[in-house]
CSV table of C-alpha atoms and ligand atoms in Angstrom, one decimal:
chain,number,residue,atom,x,y,z
H,44,HIS,CA,0.0,0.0,0.0
H,45,ALA,CA,1.4,3.4,-1.0
H,46,ASP,CA,0.8,5.1,2.3
H,47,ALA,CA,2.3,2.3,4.3
H,48,ALA,CA,5.3,2.2,2.0
H,49,MET,CA,5.8,5.9,2.4
H,50,HIS,CA,5.3,5.7,6.1
H,51,GLU,CA,8.0,3.1,6.4
H,52,ALA,CA,10.3,5.0,4.1
H,53,LYS,CA,9.9,8.1,6.2
H,54,GLN,CA,10.6,6.3,9.4
H,55,ASN,CA,14.0,5.3,8.1
H,56,ARG,CA,16.2,8.1,9.1
H,57,THR,CA,19.3,7.0,7.2
H,58,GLY,CA,18.2,8.6,4.0
H,59,PHE,CA,17.9,5.4,2.2
H,60,CYS,CA,14.5,4.4,1.1
H,61,ARG,CA,14.6,0.8,2.3
H,62,PHE,CA,11.7,-1.4,3.2
H,63,GLN,CA,11.6,-3.1,6.6
H,64,GLY,CA,12.5,-6.7,6.2
H,65,GLU,CA,13.3,-6.3,2.6
H,66,ASN,CA,15.8,-8.9,1.4
H,67,ARG,CA,18.3,-8.6,-1.4
H,68,GLN,CA,16.1,-10.2,-4.0
H,69,ASP,CA,13.2,-7.9,-3.2
H,70,ALA,CA,15.6,-4.9,-3.4
H,71,ALA,CA,16.8,-6.1,-6.8
H,72,ALA,CA,13.3,-6.7,-8.1
H,73,ARG,CA,12.3,-3.2,-6.9
H,74,LEU,CA,15.3,-1.6,-8.7
H,75,SER,CA,14.5,-3.4,-11.9
H,76,LEU,CA,10.8,-2.4,-11.6
H,77,LEU,CA,11.9,1.2,-11.0
H,78,GLY,CA,14.1,1.1,-14.2
H,79,ASP,CA,11.1,-0.3,-16.1
H,80,LEU,CA,8.9,2.4,-14.6
H,81,ARG,CA,11.2,5.2,-15.6
H,82,ARG,CA,10.7,4.1,-19.2
H,83,ALA,CA,7.0,3.3,-18.8
H,84,VAL,CA,6.2,6.8,-17.5
H,85,GLU,CA,7.3,8.3,-20.8
H,86,ASP,CA,5.8,5.6,-23.0
H,87,PRO,CA,2.1,6.1,-24.0
H,88,GLU,CA,2.0,2.5,-25.1
H,89,GLN,CA,2.7,1.4,-21.5
H,90,LEU,CA,1.1,3.9,-19.3
H,91,THR,CA,-2.5,4.7,-19.9
H,92,LEU,CA,-5.6,5.7,-18.0
H,93,HIS,CA,-8.8,4.0,-17.5
H,94,TYR,CA,-11.9,5.9,-16.4
H,95,GLN,CA,-14.5,4.7,-13.9
H,96,PRO,CA,-17.9,6.5,-13.7
H,97,LYS,CA,-19.1,8.1,-10.6
H,98,VAL,CA,-22.9,8.2,-10.6
H,99,ALA,CA,-25.7,10.0,-8.7
H,100,VAL,CA,-27.3,7.5,-6.3
H,101,ASP,CA,-30.8,8.8,-6.9
H,102,THR,CA,-30.9,9.2,-10.7
H,103,GLY,CA,-28.0,7.0,-11.9
H,104,GLU,CA,-26.7,9.9,-13.9
H,105,LEU,CA,-23.0,10.3,-14.5
H,106,VAL,CA,-21.5,13.0,-12.3
H,107,GLY,CA,-17.9,12.5,-13.2
H,108,VAL,CA,-15.1,9.9,-13.7
H,109,GLU,CA,-12.1,8.8,-11.8
H,110,ALA,CA,-8.9,8.3,-13.8
H,111,LEU,CA,-7.0,5.2,-12.8
H,112,ALA,CA,-3.5,4.5,-14.0
H,113,ARG,CA,-2.8,1.3,-16.0
H,114,TRP,CA,0.7,0.0,-16.7
H,115,HIS,CA,1.1,-2.5,-19.5
H,116,HIS,CA,4.6,-3.9,-19.0
H,117,PRO,CA,6.2,-5.1,-22.3
H,118,GLU,CA,7.1,-8.5,-20.9
H,119,ARG,CA,5.1,-8.9,-17.7
H,120,GLY,CA,1.8,-7.6,-19.1
H,121,PRO,CA,-0.5,-5.6,-16.9
H,122,VAL,CA,0.9,-4.5,-13.5
H,123,SER,CA,-1.6,-3.4,-10.8
H,124,PRO,CA,-1.3,0.2,-9.5
H,125,ALA,CA,-1.4,-1.4,-6.1
H,126,ASP,CA,2.1,-2.9,-7.0
H,127,PHE,CA,3.7,0.0,-8.7
H,128,ILE,CA,2.4,3.1,-6.9
H,129,PRO,CA,4.2,2.2,-3.7
H,130,VAL,CA,7.4,1.9,-5.6
H,131,LEU,CA,7.0,5.3,-7.2
H,132,GLU,CA,5.9,6.8,-3.9
H,133,VAL,CA,9.4,6.4,-2.4
H,134,THR,CA,11.1,8.1,-5.4
H,135,ASN,CA,11.1,11.4,-7.2
H,136,LEU,CA,9.8,9.7,-10.3
H,137,MET,CA,6.4,10.1,-8.6
H,138,HIS,CA,6.4,13.8,-9.6
H,139,ARG,CA,6.9,13.0,-13.3
H,140,PHE,CA,4.3,10.2,-13.1
H,141,THR,CA,1.7,12.5,-11.5
H,142,GLU,CA,2.4,15.1,-14.2
H,143,ARG,CA,2.0,12.5,-16.9
H,144,VAL,CA,-1.3,11.3,-15.4
H,145,LEU,CA,-2.6,14.8,-15.1
H,146,THR,CA,-1.6,15.6,-18.7
H,147,MET,CA,-3.3,12.5,-20.0
H,148,ALA,CA,-6.5,13.2,-17.9
H,149,LEU,CA,-6.7,16.8,-19.0
H,150,ARG,CA,-6.1,15.9,-22.7
H,151,GLN,CA,-9.1,13.5,-22.4
H,152,ALA,CA,-11.2,16.1,-20.6
H,153,ARG,CA,-10.4,18.4,-23.5
H,154,THR,CA,-11.4,15.8,-26.1
H,155,TRP,CA,-14.7,15.2,-24.3
H,156,LEU,CA,-15.3,18.9,-24.1
H,157,ASP,CA,-14.7,19.3,-27.8
H,158,ALA,CA,-17.2,16.5,-28.4
H,159,GLY,CA,-19.8,18.3,-26.3
H,160,HIS,CA,-19.4,16.3,-23.1
H,161,ARG,CA,-18.6,18.2,-19.9
H,162,VAL,CA,-17.1,15.3,-17.8
H,163,PRO,CA,-15.5,16.2,-14.5
H,164,ILE,CA,-12.3,14.1,-14.0
H,165,ALA,CA,-10.8,13.1,-10.6
H,166,VAL,CA,-7.1,12.2,-10.5
H,167,ASN,CA,-5.5,10.3,-7.6
H,168,VAL,CA,-2.6,12.3,-6.1
H,169,SER,CA,-0.1,10.7,-3.8
H,170,ALA,CA,1.3,12.3,-0.6
H,171,ARG,CA,4.6,12.9,-2.2
H,172,SER,CA,3.1,14.9,-5.1
H,173,LEU,CA,0.6,16.8,-2.9
H,174,LEU,CA,3.3,17.8,-0.5
H,175,ASP,CA,5.7,19.0,-3.3
H,176,PRO,CA,5.7,22.8,-2.9
H,177,GLN,CA,5.6,23.2,-6.7
H,178,PHE,CA,2.6,21.0,-7.2
H,179,PRO,CA,-0.2,23.6,-7.2
H,180,ASP,CA,1.7,25.8,-9.7
H,181,ARG,CA,2.3,22.7,-11.9
H,182,VAL,CA,-1.4,21.9,-11.9
H,183,ALA,CA,-2.2,25.5,-12.8
H,184,THR,CA,0.2,25.4,-15.7
H,185,LEU,CA,-1.2,22.1,-17.0
H,186,LEU,CA,-4.7,23.4,-16.8
H,187,ALA,CA,-3.7,26.5,-18.8
H,188,ASP,CA,-1.9,24.4,-21.4
H,189,SER,CA,-4.9,22.1,-21.8
H,190,GLY,CA,-7.5,24.8,-21.9
H,191,VAL,CA,-9.7,22.7,-19.5
H,192,PRO,CA,-11.5,24.8,-16.8
H,193,GLY,CA,-10.2,24.0,-13.3
H,194,ASP,CA,-13.6,23.1,-12.0
H,195,LEU,CA,-13.6,20.0,-14.3
H,196,LEU,CA,-10.5,18.6,-12.4
H,197,SER,CA,-10.5,17.3,-8.9
H,198,ILE,CA,-7.9,15.4,-7.0
H,199,GLU,CA,-8.3,12.4,-4.7
H,200,VAL,CA,-5.9,12.2,-1.7
H,201,THR,CA,-5.8,9.7,1.1
H,202,GLU,CA,-6.1,10.6,4.8
H,203,TYR,CA,-2.5,9.7,5.2
H,204,ALA,CA,-1.4,12.2,2.6
H,205,LEU,CA,-3.3,14.9,4.4
H,206,MET,CA,-2.3,13.9,7.9
H,207,SER,CA,1.4,13.3,7.4
H,208,ASP,CA,1.9,17.1,7.1
H,209,PRO,CA,-1.4,18.8,7.5
H,210,ASP,CA,-0.2,22.4,7.3
H,211,THR,CA,1.6,21.8,3.9
H,212,ALA,CA,-1.4,19.8,2.7
H,213,ILE,CA,-3.9,22.5,3.7
H,214,ARG,CA,-1.8,25.2,2.0
H,215,ALA,CA,-1.6,23.1,-1.2
H,216,LEU,CA,-5.3,22.5,-1.2
H,217,HIS,CA,-6.0,26.2,-0.8
H,218,ARG,CA,-3.8,27.0,-3.7
H,219,LEU,CA,-5.4,24.4,-5.9
H,220,ARG,CA,-8.8,25.9,-5.1
H,221,GLU,CA,-7.6,29.1,-6.6
H,222,SER,CA,-7.3,27.2,-9.9
H,223,GLY,CA,-10.8,25.9,-9.3
H,224,VAL,CA,-9.5,22.4,-8.4
H,225,LYS,CA,-11.4,20.6,-5.6
H,226,ALA,CA,-10.2,17.8,-3.4
H,227,SER,CA,-11.7,14.5,-2.1
H,228,ILE,CA,-10.5,12.4,0.8
H,229,ASP,CA,-10.1,8.9,-0.7
H,230,ASP,CA,-10.5,5.6,1.2
H,231,TYR,CA,-12.1,7.6,4.0
H,232,GLY,CA,-12.4,5.7,7.2
H,233,THR,CA,-9.3,3.6,6.8
H,234,GLY,CA,-6.8,6.3,7.9
H,235,TYR,CA,-6.6,8.5,10.8
H,236,SER,CA,-8.3,11.8,10.1
H,237,SER,CA,-8.9,13.8,13.2
H,238,MET,CA,-12.0,15.8,13.7
H,239,THR,CA,-9.8,18.9,14.1
H,240,TYR,CA,-8.4,18.5,10.6
H,241,LEU,CA,-11.7,17.5,9.0
H,242,LYS,CA,-12.9,20.9,10.1
H,243,LEU,CA,-9.8,22.8,8.7
H,244,LEU,CA,-9.3,20.9,5.4
H,245,PRO,CA,-10.5,22.7,2.3
H,246,ILE,CA,-12.1,19.6,0.8
H,247,ALA,CA,-15.3,19.1,-1.1
H,248,GLU,CA,-15.9,15.4,-1.0
H,249,LEU,CA,-15.5,12.3,1.2
H,250,LYS,CA,-15.1,8.9,-0.5
H,251,ILE,CA,-16.0,6.2,1.9
H,252,ASP,CA,-13.7,3.2,1.5
H,253,ARG,CA,-15.1,0.2,-0.2
H,254,SER,CA,-14.4,-2.1,2.8
H,255,PHE,CA,-17.3,-0.4,4.6
H,256,VAL,CA,-19.5,-0.4,1.5
H,257,LEU,CA,-19.0,-4.0,0.5
H,258,ASP,CA,-20.6,-5.6,3.5
H,259,MET,CA,-23.0,-2.8,4.3
H,260,ALA,CA,-26.1,-4.8,3.2
H,261,ASP,CA,-25.5,-7.6,5.7
H,262,ASP,CA,-23.4,-6.0,8.4
H,263,ASN,CA,-25.1,-3.5,10.7
H,264,SER,CA,-22.0,-1.9,12.0
H,265,SER,CA,-20.7,-1.1,8.5
H,266,ARG,CA,-24.1,0.3,7.6
H,267,ALA,CA,-24.0,2.5,10.8
H,268,LEU,CA,-20.5,3.7,9.9
H,269,VAL,CA,-21.6,4.6,6.3
H,270,ALA,CA,-24.8,6.3,7.5
H,271,SER,CA,-23.0,8.4,10.1
H,272,THR,CA,-20.2,9.3,7.7
H,273,VAL,CA,-22.8,10.5,5.2
H,274,GLU,CA,-24.4,12.6,7.9
H,275,LEU,CA,-21.1,14.0,9.0
H,276,GLY,CA,-20.1,14.8,5.5
H,277,HIS,CA,-23.4,16.6,4.8
H,278,ARG,CA,-23.2,18.6,8.0
H,279,LEU,CA,-19.8,19.8,6.9
H,280,GLY,CA,-21.2,20.7,3.5
H,281,LEU,CA,-19.4,17.9,1.6
H,282,THR,CA,-20.5,15.5,-1.1
H,283,VAL,CA,-20.2,11.9,0.0
H,284,VAL,CA,-19.3,9.1,-2.4
H,285,ALA,CA,-19.5,5.4,-1.7
H,286,GLU,CA,-16.8,3.4,-3.6
H,287,GLY,CA,-16.9,-0.4,-4.2
H,288,VAL,CA,-20.7,-0.6,-5.0
H,289,GLU,CA,-21.0,-4.1,-6.3
H,290,ASP,CA,-24.8,-4.9,-6.1
H,291,GLU,CA,-28.3,-3.5,-6.1
H,292,ALA,CA,-28.6,-4.2,-2.3
H,293,ALA,CA,-25.8,-1.7,-1.7
H,294,VAL,CA,-27.4,0.9,-4.0
H,295,GLN,CA,-30.7,0.4,-2.1
H,296,ALA,CA,-29.0,0.9,1.3
H,297,LEU,CA,-27.1,4.0,0.0
H,298,ARG,CA,-30.4,5.4,-1.3
H,299,GLU,CA,-32.0,5.0,2.1
H,300,ILE,CA,-29.0,6.5,3.8
H,301,GLY,CA,-29.0,9.5,1.5
H,302,CYS,CA,-25.5,9.1,0.1
H,303,ASP,CA,-25.0,11.4,-2.9
H,304,THR,CA,-22.7,9.5,-5.3
H,305,ALA,CA,-21.7,5.8,-6.0
H,306,GLN,CA,-18.9,4.2,-7.8
H,307,GLY,CA,-18.3,0.5,-8.4
H,308,TYR,CA,-18.6,-2.6,-10.6
H,309,HIS,CA,-22.4,-2.6,-10.2
H,310,PHE,CA,-22.5,0.6,-12.4
H,311,ALA,CA,-19.3,0.2,-14.4
H,312,LYS,CA,-15.7,-1.0,-14.2
H,313,PRO,CA,-12.8,1.2,-15.0
H,314,MET,CA,-12.8,1.4,-18.9
H,315,THR,CA,-10.8,2.9,-21.7
H,316,ALA,CA,-11.6,6.4,-22.8
H,317,GLU,CA,-13.1,5.0,-26.1
H,318,ALA,CA,-15.5,2.7,-24.2
H,319,LEU,CA,-16.6,5.6,-22.0
H,320,THR,CA,-17.1,7.8,-25.0
H,321,THR,CA,-19.4,5.2,-26.5
H,322,GLN,CA,-21.4,5.1,-23.3
H,323,LEU,CA,-21.5,8.9,-23.1
H,324,ARG,CA,-23.1,8.9,-26.6
H,325,GLU,CA,-25.5,6.1,-25.9
H,326,THR,CA,-26.6,6.0,-22.3
H,327,LEU,CA,-24.8,8.0,-19.7
H,328,GLN,CA,-26.0,11.6,-19.5
H,329,VAL,CA,-23.8,13.9,-17.7
H,330,ALA,CA,-25.8,15.4,-14.9
N,695,C2E,P1,-8.6,4.1,-5.3
N,695,C2E,O1,-8.2,5.5,-5.7
N,695,C2E,O2,-9.3,3.9,-4.1
N,695,C2E,O3,-9.4,3.5,-6.6
N,695,C2E,C1,-10.4,2.5,-6.5
N,695,C2E,C2,-9.9,1.2,-6.8
N,695,C2E,O4,-11.0,0.2,-6.6
N,695,C2E,C3,-9.5,1.0,-8.3
N,695,C2E,O5,-8.5,0.0,-8.3
N,695,C2E,C4,-10.8,0.4,-8.9
N,695,C2E,O6,-10.5,-0.4,-10.1
N,695,C2E,C5,-11.3,-0.5,-7.8
N,695,C2E,N1,-12.7,-0.6,-7.8
N,695,C2E,C6,-13.7,0.1,-8.4
N,695,C2E,N2,-14.9,-0.3,-8.2
N,695,C2E,C7,-14.8,-1.5,-7.5
N,695,C2E,C8,-15.7,-2.4,-7.0
N,695,C2E,O7,-16.9,-2.3,-7.1
N,695,C2E,N3,-15.2,-3.5,-6.3
N,695,C2E,C9,-13.9,-3.6,-6.1
N,695,C2E,N4,-13.5,-4.7,-5.4
N,695,C2E,N5,-13.0,-2.7,-6.5
N,695,C2E,C10,-13.4,-1.7,-7.2
N,695,C2E,P2,-7.1,0.2,-9.1
N,695,C2E,O8,-7.4,0.8,-10.4
N,695,C2E,O9,-6.4,-1.1,-9.1
N,695,C2E,O10,-6.3,1.2,-8.3
N,695,C2E,C11,-5.9,0.9,-7.0
N,695,C2E,C12,-5.3,2.1,-6.3
N,695,C2E,O11,-4.1,2.6,-6.9
N,695,C2E,C13,-6.3,3.3,-6.3
N,695,C2E,O12,-7.2,3.2,-5.3
N,695,C2E,C14,-5.3,4.5,-6.0
N,695,C2E,O13,-5.0,4.6,-4.7
N,695,C2E,C15,-4.0,4.0,-6.7
N,695,C2E,N6,-3.9,4.6,-8.1
N,695,C2E,C16,-4.5,4.3,-9.3
N,695,C2E,N7,-4.1,5.2,-10.2
N,695,C2E,C17,-3.4,6.1,-9.6
N,695,C2E,C18,-2.7,7.3,-10.1
N,695,C2E,O14,-2.8,7.7,-11.2
N,695,C2E,N8,-2.0,8.0,-9.1
N,695,C2E,C19,-1.9,7.6,-7.8
N,695,C2E,N9,-1.1,8.3,-7.0
N,695,C2E,N10,-2.5,6.5,-7.4
N,695,C2E,C20,-3.2,5.8,-8.2
N,696,MG,MG1,-9.3,7.2,-5.8
N,697,MG,MG1,-10.7,5.1,-3.3
N,698,MG,MG1,-10.2,2.4,-1.8
């Protein structure tokens, strides 16, 4: 997990980004993966984005998409972001990666705009990128270069990214807001947001982690946690998204609870831009 990896790397004060308990083979594998990643980040054949719809719980209308990185390794085939994001997270290559992802997402937003579809896009941003003092200016430049209005872009950041250095994170989020870019807390409920920071953070959306959503239909405590998070979010003026919605029972529960937005395999899996474009033309209406 990226956050855990970063946490471990930070804890090591020697200046070497080593992983606890990592043996020589793991280290070699990581280095070779890193070399491959360095090439992949610049190669549009290897690094692509898939897009997963976010839909309104009450109407089923598309309210936006989340961009998810996909790496097709020339020999190994597809490598999961769960495997390569933590490797990037402990190196400066993460900055370039984030820039590439933002560039690709904004190019797609522009293409959709030109075709008459106003599709808000959310991009996942790691702690390392968010806390980079140059990040908000880079985003502003990329927006200007792409000609996409800032309010069509949002970023998803985990609680860990926000809590590891809250002052820097808050400053970054305020500067992003000046470009019209809003922020969501991703995987909400799995980290350690304190109430104090939830009050201070300039965020617009909470995304409830799928672990709570998955067993909500038959687990009363998960359901209670989702319901109270939705209420908390609404009282703070935030939009609340449930991720990992896999069946109609979950949708029904979310409707009863009053959750705004849902995302998950029940509605759509992450798909290529081409596949999403077809759906935009045929079924999904942008709300
Ligand atoms: P995330 O941001 O929480 O994204 C949601 C993950 O859940 C995605 O996995 C998505 O494919 C998966 N998912 C969506 N709906 C369902 C569902 O109904 N059931 C289940 N079981 N899973 C569902 P993916 O694409 O493998 O990405 C994993 C994580 O990697 C993401 O979690 C995010 O933290 C990270 N990631 C992906 N792309 C990027 C990126 O461009 N930059 C950064 N920094 N992180 C990224
Ligand atoms: Mg996300
Ligand atoms: Mg998430
Ligand atoms: Mg998650």
